[in-house]
Short mmCIF file of C-alpha atoms in Angstrom, two decimals:
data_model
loop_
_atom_site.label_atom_id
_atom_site.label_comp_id
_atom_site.label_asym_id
_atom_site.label_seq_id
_atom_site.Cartn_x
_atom_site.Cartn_y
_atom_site.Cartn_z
CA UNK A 210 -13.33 -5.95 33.51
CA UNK A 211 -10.99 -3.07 32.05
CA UNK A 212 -11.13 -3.01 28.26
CA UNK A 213 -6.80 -3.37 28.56
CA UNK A 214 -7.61 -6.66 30.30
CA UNK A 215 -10.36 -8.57 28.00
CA UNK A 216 -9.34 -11.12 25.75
CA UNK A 217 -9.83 -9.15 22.15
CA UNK A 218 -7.81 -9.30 19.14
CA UNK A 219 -5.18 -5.92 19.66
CA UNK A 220 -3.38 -4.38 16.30
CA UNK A 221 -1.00 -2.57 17.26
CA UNK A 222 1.28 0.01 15.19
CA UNK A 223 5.21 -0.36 15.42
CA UNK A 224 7.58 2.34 15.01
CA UNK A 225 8.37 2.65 10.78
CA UNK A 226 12.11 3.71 11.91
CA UNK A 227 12.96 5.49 14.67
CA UNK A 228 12.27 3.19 17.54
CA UNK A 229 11.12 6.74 19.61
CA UNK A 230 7.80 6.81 18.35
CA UNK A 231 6.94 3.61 19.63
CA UNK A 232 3.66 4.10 21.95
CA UNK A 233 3.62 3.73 25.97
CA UNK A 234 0.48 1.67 25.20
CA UNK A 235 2.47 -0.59 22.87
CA UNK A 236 4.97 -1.35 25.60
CA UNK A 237 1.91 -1.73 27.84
CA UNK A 238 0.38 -4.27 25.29
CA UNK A 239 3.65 -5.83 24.65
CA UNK A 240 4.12 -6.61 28.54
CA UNK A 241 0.53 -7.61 29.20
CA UNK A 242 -0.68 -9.35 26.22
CA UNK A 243 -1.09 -13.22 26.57
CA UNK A 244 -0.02 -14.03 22.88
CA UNK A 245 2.14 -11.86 20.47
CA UNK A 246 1.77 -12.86 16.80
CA UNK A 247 4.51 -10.89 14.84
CA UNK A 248 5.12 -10.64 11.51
CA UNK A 249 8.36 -11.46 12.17
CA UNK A 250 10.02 -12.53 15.30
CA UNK A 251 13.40 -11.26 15.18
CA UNK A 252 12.33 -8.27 14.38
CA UNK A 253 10.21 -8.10 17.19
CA UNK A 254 12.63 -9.32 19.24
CA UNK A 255 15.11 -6.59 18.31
CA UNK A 256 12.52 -3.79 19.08
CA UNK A 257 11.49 -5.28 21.99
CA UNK A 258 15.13 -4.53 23.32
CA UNK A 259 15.56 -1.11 22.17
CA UNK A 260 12.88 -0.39 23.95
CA UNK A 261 13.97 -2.29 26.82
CA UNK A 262 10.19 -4.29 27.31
CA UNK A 263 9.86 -7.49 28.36
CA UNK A 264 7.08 -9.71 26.33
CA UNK A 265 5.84 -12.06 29.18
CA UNK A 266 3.11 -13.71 26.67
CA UNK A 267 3.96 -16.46 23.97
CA UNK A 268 5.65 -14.90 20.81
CA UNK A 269 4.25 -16.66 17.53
CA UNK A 270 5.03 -15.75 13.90
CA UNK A 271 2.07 -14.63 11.65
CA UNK A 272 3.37 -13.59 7.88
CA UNK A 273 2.25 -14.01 4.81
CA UNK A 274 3.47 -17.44 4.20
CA UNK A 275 1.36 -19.21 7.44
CA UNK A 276 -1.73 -16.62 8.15
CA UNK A 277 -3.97 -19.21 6.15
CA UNK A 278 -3.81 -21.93 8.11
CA UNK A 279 -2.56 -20.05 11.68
CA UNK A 280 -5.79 -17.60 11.86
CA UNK A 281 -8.37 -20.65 12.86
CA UNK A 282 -6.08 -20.93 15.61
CA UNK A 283 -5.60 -17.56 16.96
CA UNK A 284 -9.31 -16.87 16.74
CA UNK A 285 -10.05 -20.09 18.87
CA UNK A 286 -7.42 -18.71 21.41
CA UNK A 287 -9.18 -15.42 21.62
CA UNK A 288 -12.68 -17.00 21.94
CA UNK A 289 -11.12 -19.05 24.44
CA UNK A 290 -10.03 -15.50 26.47
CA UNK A 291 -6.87 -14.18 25.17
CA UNK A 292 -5.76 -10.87 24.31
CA UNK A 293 -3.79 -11.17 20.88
CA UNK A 294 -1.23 -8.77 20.03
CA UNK A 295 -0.65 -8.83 16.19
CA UNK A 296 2.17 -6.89 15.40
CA UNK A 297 4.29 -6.19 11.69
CA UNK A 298 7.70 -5.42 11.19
CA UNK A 299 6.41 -1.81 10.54
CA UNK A 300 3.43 0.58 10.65
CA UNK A 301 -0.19 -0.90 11.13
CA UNK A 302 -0.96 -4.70 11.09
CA UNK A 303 -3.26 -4.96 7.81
CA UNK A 304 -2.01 -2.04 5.79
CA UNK A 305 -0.05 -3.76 2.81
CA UNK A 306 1.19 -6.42 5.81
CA UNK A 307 -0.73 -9.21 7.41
CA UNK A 308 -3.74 -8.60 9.80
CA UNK A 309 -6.37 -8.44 7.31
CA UNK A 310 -7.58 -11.78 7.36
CA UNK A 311 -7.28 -12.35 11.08
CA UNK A 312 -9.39 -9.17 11.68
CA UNK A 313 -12.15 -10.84 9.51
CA UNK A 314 -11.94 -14.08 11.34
CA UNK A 315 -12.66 -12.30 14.89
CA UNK A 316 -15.30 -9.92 13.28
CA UNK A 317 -17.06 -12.90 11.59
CA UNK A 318 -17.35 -14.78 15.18
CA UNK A 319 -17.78 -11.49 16.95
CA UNK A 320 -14.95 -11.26 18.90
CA UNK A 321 -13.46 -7.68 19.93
CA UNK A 322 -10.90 -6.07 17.80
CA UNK A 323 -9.43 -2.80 18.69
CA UNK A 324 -6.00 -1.14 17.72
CA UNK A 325 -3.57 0.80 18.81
CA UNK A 326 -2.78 4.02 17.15
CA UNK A 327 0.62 4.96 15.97
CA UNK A 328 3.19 5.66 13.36
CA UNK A 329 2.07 5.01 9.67
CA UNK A 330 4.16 5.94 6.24
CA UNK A 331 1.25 6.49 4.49
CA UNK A 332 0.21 9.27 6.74
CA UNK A 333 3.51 10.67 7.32
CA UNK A 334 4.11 10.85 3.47
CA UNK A 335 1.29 13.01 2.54
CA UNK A 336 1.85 15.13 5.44
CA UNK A 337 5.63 16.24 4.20
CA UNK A 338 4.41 15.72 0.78
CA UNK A 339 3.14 19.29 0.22
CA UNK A 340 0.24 17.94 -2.42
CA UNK A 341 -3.07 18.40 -1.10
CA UNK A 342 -4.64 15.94 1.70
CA UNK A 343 -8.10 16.82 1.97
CA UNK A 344 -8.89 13.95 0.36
CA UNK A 345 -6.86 10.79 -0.85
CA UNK A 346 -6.66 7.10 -1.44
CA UNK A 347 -3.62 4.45 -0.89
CA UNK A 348 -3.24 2.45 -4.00
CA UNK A 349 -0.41 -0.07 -1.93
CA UNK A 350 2.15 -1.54 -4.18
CA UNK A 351 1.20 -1.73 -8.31
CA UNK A 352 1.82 -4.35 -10.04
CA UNK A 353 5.40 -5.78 -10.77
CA UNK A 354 4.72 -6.33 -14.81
CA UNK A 355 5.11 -3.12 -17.07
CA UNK A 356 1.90 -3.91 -18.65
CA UNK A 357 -0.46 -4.39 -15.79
CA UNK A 358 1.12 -1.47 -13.71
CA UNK A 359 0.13 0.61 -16.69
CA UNK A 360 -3.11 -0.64 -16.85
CA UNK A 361 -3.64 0.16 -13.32
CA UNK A 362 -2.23 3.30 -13.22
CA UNK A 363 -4.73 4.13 -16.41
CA UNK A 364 -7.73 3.08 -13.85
CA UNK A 365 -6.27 6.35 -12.28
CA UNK A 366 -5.76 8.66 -14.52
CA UNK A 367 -9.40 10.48 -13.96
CA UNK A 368 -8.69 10.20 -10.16
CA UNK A 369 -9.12 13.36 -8.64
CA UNK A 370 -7.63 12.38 -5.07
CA UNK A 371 -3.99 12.54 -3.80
CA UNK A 372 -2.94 9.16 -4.30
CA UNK A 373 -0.22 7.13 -1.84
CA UNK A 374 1.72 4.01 -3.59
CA UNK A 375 4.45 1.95 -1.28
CA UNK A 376 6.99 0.57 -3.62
CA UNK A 377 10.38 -1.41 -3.34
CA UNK A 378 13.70 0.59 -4.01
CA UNK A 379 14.57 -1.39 -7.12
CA UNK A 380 11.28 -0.88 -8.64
CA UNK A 381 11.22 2.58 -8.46
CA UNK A 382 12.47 4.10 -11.84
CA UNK A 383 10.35 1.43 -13.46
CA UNK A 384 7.27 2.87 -11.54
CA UNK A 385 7.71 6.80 -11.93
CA UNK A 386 8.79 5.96 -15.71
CA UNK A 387 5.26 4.63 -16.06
CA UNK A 388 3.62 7.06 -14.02
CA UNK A 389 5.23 9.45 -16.55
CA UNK A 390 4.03 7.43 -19.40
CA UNK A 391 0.20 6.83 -18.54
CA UNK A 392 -0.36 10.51 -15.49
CA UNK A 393 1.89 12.55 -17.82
CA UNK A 394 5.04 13.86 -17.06
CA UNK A 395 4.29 16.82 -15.55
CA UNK A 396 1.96 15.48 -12.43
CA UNK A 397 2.96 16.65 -9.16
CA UNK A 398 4.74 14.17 -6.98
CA UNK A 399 6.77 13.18 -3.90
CA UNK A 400 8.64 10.15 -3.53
CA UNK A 401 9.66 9.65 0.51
CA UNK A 402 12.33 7.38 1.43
CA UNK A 403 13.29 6.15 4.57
CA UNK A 404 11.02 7.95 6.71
CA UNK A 405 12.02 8.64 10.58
CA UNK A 406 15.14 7.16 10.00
CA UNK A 407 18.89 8.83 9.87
CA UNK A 408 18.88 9.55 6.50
CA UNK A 409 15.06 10.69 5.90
CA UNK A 410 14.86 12.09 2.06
CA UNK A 411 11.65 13.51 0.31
CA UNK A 412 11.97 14.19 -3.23
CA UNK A 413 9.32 17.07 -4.68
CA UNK A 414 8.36 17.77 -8.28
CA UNK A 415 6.62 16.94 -11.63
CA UNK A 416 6.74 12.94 -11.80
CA UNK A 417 9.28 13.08 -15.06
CA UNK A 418 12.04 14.88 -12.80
CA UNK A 419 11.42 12.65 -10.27
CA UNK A 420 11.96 9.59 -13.02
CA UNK A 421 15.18 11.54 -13.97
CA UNK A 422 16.62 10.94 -10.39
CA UNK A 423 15.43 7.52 -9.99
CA UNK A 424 17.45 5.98 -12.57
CA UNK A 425 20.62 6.40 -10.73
CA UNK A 426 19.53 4.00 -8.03
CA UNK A 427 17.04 3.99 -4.77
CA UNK A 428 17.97 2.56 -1.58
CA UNK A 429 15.56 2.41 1.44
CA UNK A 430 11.66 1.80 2.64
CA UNK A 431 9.85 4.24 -0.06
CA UNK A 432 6.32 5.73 -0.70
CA UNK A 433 5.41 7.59 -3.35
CA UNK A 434 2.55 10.51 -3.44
CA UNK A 435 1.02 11.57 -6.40
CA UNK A 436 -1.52 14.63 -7.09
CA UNK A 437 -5.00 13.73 -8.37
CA UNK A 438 -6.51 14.98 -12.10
CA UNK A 439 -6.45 18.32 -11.50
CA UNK A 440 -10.08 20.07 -11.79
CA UNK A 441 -11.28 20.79 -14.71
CA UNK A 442 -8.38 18.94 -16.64
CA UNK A 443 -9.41 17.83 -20.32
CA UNK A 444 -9.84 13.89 -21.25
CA UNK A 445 -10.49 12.78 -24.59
CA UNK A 446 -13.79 13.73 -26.15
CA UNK A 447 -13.08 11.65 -29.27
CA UNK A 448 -12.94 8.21 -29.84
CA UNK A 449 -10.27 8.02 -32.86
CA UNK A 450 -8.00 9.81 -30.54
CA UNK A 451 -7.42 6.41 -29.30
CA UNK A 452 -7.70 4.18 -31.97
CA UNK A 453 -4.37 4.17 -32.83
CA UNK A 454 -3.46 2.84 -29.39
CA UNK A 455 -6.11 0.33 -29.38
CA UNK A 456 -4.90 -1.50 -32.81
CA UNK A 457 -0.87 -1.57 -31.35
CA UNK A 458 -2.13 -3.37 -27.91
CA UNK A 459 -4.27 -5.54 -30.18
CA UNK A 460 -1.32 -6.40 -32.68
CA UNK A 461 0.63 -7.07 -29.69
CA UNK A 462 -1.78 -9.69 -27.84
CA UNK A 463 -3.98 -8.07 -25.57
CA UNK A 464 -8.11 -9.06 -26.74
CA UNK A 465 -10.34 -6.01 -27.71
CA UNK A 466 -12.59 -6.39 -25.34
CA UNK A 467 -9.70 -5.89 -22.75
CA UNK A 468 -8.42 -2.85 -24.26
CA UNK A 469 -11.71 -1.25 -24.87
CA UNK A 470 -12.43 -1.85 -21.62
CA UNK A 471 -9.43 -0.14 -20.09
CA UNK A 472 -9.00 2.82 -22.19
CA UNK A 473 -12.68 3.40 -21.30
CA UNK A 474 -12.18 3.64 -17.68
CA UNK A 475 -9.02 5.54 -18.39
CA UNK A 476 -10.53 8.05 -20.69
CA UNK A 477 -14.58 8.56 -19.86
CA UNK A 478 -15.30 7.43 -22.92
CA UNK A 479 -18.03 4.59 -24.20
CA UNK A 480 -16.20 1.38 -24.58
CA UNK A 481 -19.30 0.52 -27.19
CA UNK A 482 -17.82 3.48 -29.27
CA UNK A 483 -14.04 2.65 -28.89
CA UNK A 484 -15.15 -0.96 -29.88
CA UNK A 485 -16.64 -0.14 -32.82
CA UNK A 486 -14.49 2.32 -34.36
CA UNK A 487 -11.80 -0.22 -33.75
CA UNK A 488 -13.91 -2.38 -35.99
CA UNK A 489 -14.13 -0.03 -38.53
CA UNK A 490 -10.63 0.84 -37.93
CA UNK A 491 -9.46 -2.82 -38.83
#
């Protein structure tokens, strides 16, 4: 049987704005496929008719909200011989969107999963980005809270990769501000926004002129690329260099052992030592 014909679970990559890029072997999939699960079914349902494709299958919604309890399901209609198109309102099913959990379901009961290949804002980002691409990781979305977006942005500091954030428009500022704070303010940076689309921007320069801009106001899809610790770059050699930060997270709430802990993977140094000069310190 040809592998386009055998029931398998299919992810399949959707144009990220200009419906152009879509594949000829996502229309194909879209056309043959014997179940669609979509992210979103409007949205599918909108593409579907710019690109003027007919989805013969059944069209199901699979988001965030229902992949729990809807996977069991779709894997038992693959097992059963189904091809499974899982598609997301943009980009590849499982990066930052659902597919993830679905893809572990098939692998666990060793059903075939294959993909197809297409547009992708991470990739397209550090392409136009002009910071190096050798090497680097995607870090998704940090977290909403000032205070654990710092802390995971000082996880990075020491990270010598180009680094690839998604983030939502009205989060922006808040983000590059404590990029700024925690990466320093001179860090090389890009932020992209609304990539393949009409108005397409890419902003270039050290992350606090990039903060500068922000606070005016973002509108549009955007992802953010950010230049890894450059070689050779100095950390801190001294534990009392960070004292003083330890005792004003500690006055404000956060435990010891927490802080330590952090500004140790931030830093290089021995959370032992920052523990006990903060001791001493207090």
């Amino acid at each position: 049987m040809p592998a386009e014909d055998r029931a398998a679970l299919v992810l399949a990559a959707t144009p990220i704005g200009d419906s152009r890029d879509a594949s000829p072997r996502l229309l194909d999939e879209l056309a043959r496929a014997d179940l669609v699960a979509a992210e979103d079914t409007r949205r599918l349902r909108r593409l579907t008719d710019r690109l003027d494709v007919v989805v013969a299958g059944e069209v199901v919604s699979y988001h965030e909200h229902n992949e729990a309890s809807r996977t069991p399901e779709l894997v038992q209609r693959i097992a059963a011989g189904a091809r499974l198109l899982l598609v997301t309102d943009a980009g590849m099913p499982s990066v930052s969107d659902p597919g993830y959990r679905l893809v572990q379901a098939c692998v666990a009961e060793d059903l075939p999963v294959t993909c197809v290949p297409g547009p992708s804002a991470v990739l397209m980002a550090l392409a136009v980005s002009g910071l190096p691409v050798d090497r680097f990781c995607f870090e998704g979305f940090l977290p909403r809270k000032a205070g654990e977006r710092e802390r995971a942005l000082a996880a990075l500091v020491d990270e010598p990769r180009t680094m690839v954030f998604f983030e939502a428009p009205h989060r922006l500022a808040a983000t590059l501000t404590s990029m700024v704070s925690v990466l320093g303010e001179d860090r090389p940076a890009a932020v992209c926004r609304e990539l393949t689309k009409t108005y397409e921007e890419v902003r270039r320069g050290p992350l606090a002129d990039l903060a500068d801009w922000a606070t005016d106001g973002v509108k549009g899809e955007i992802t953010v690329v950010v230049a890894g610790r450059p070689a050779g770059e100095a950390t801190v050699s001294d534990p009392a260099e960070v004292i003083p930060e330890v005792l004003e997270r500690v006055g404000s709430g956060e435990r010891l052992k927490d802080v330590t802990r952090d500004l140790a993977a931030r830093t290089g140094l021995s959370a032992r030592a920052i523990y006990d000069q903060a001791i001493r310190a207090r």
